[in-house]
Structure formats: C-alpha cells, structure tokens
Amino acid sequence: MAKQPSHSLRYILAENVRNFRIAEGYSQEKLAELSGLHRTYIGSIERQERNVTLTTLETLASTLGVSVVHLLSPGAGHACSDDESKA
C-alpha cells in the first residue's frame, strides 16, 4: 500500500502515535499491552495501514496521556519528541 500524503489524517495519526509512544519510552508491544490492543495493530497504525475507530483513538490518546486532538494535530508529536531530546 502506498503511503498517504503528509497532510492526510492517517499520516498525521501515524507520526503522532509513533512520536508520543517514543516520548513515553514505550515499545509498540508495551503500548499495545497498556491499551488493550495487539502489537501488530499498533504497528499497522504507525505504517498508515489502518483506519482506526473513534474508540481506538480515545484509547490510544488516554494511554499516551494526550488528547485525541493532539493525536490528529499536525506536528503535535514532533514537539513532544523535540522536548524530550533537549532534556
């Protein structure tokens, strides 16, 4: 499957989930365990292969300690990653 354009919500979600996950120090497996999802499902979100439900968005946001709005905001996860790298 071709990657989505960098302005698509699927792309934004994938990047933000990955960046917030890394900022929290979680592996895909740990995020999956904490959120009640499967590890391969987390990976498929980060590879832009899944359209997620609102329930899954809420679950991921809660587990990562951010709002759903942050998961869908362009660059939100990058700001978090940049803050972590400066610490």
C-alpha atoms as one frame of an Amber mdcrd trajectory, in Angstrom:
protein
   0.000   0.000   0.000   1.318   3.448  -0.908   1.955   5.882   1.903  -0.583
   8.638   2.335   0.289  12.276   1.578   1.900  14.036   4.528  -1.256  16.099
   5.086  -3.618  13.118   5.422  -5.099  12.319   8.817  -3.802   8.766   8.570
  -0.245  10.093   8.116  -0.628  12.614  10.949  -2.026   9.958  13.289   0.765
   7.524  12.403   3.501  10.070  13.072   1.944  11.327  16.296   1.295   7.865
  17.733   4.903   6.899  16.982   6.367  10.109  18.420   4.209  10.157  21.558
   4.929   6.440  22.094   8.678   7.002  21.844   8.478  10.075  24.104   6.792
   7.910  26.756   9.518   5.297  26.349   7.062   2.661  25.153   7.760  -0.044
  22.616   4.918  -0.960  20.280   4.430  -4.043  22.429   4.196  -2.015  25.668
   1.727   0.466  24.139  -0.352  -2.448  22.889  -0.329  -4.087  26.321  -1.310
  -0.872  28.121  -4.047  -0.008  25.629  -5.501  -3.499  25.233  -4.651  -3.628
  21.534  -2.450  -6.076  19.635   1.180  -5.195  18.898   0.709  -5.749  15.172
  -2.285  -3.394  15.230  -0.127  -0.618  16.722   2.465  -1.254  14.016  -0.148
  -1.109  11.287  -1.385   2.249  12.611   2.171   3.592  12.557   2.622   2.303
   8.981  -0.619   4.031   7.908  -2.292   0.739   7.093  -5.343   1.141   9.351
  -8.333   3.394   9.620  -8.984   3.465  13.339 -12.295   3.870  15.136 -13.091
   6.737  17.460 -12.954   4.278  20.341  -9.417   3.270  19.372  -8.396   6.934
  19.066  -9.727   7.597  22.564  -7.945   4.528  23.925  -4.609   5.469  22.364
  -4.897   9.087  23.491  -5.693   8.042  27.051  -2.839   5.535  27.162  -0.372
   8.079  25.775  -1.610  10.814  28.129  -2.695  13.191  25.373  -5.994  14.327
  23.883  -7.499  12.959  20.680  -6.978  16.443  19.241  -3.230  16.079  19.845
  -3.168  12.735  18.028  -4.769  14.372  14.981  -2.854  17.687  15.034  -0.016
  18.044  12.520   3.351  18.096  14.267   1.968  17.595  17.782   4.084  14.509
  18.372   7.190  16.177  16.962   7.016  18.939  19.556   6.910  16.293  22.260
   9.869  14.428  20.730  11.844  17.660  20.399  11.237  18.479  24.072  12.453
  15.016  25.101  15.650  15.302  23.051  16.510  18.638  24.699  16.110  17.266
  28.228
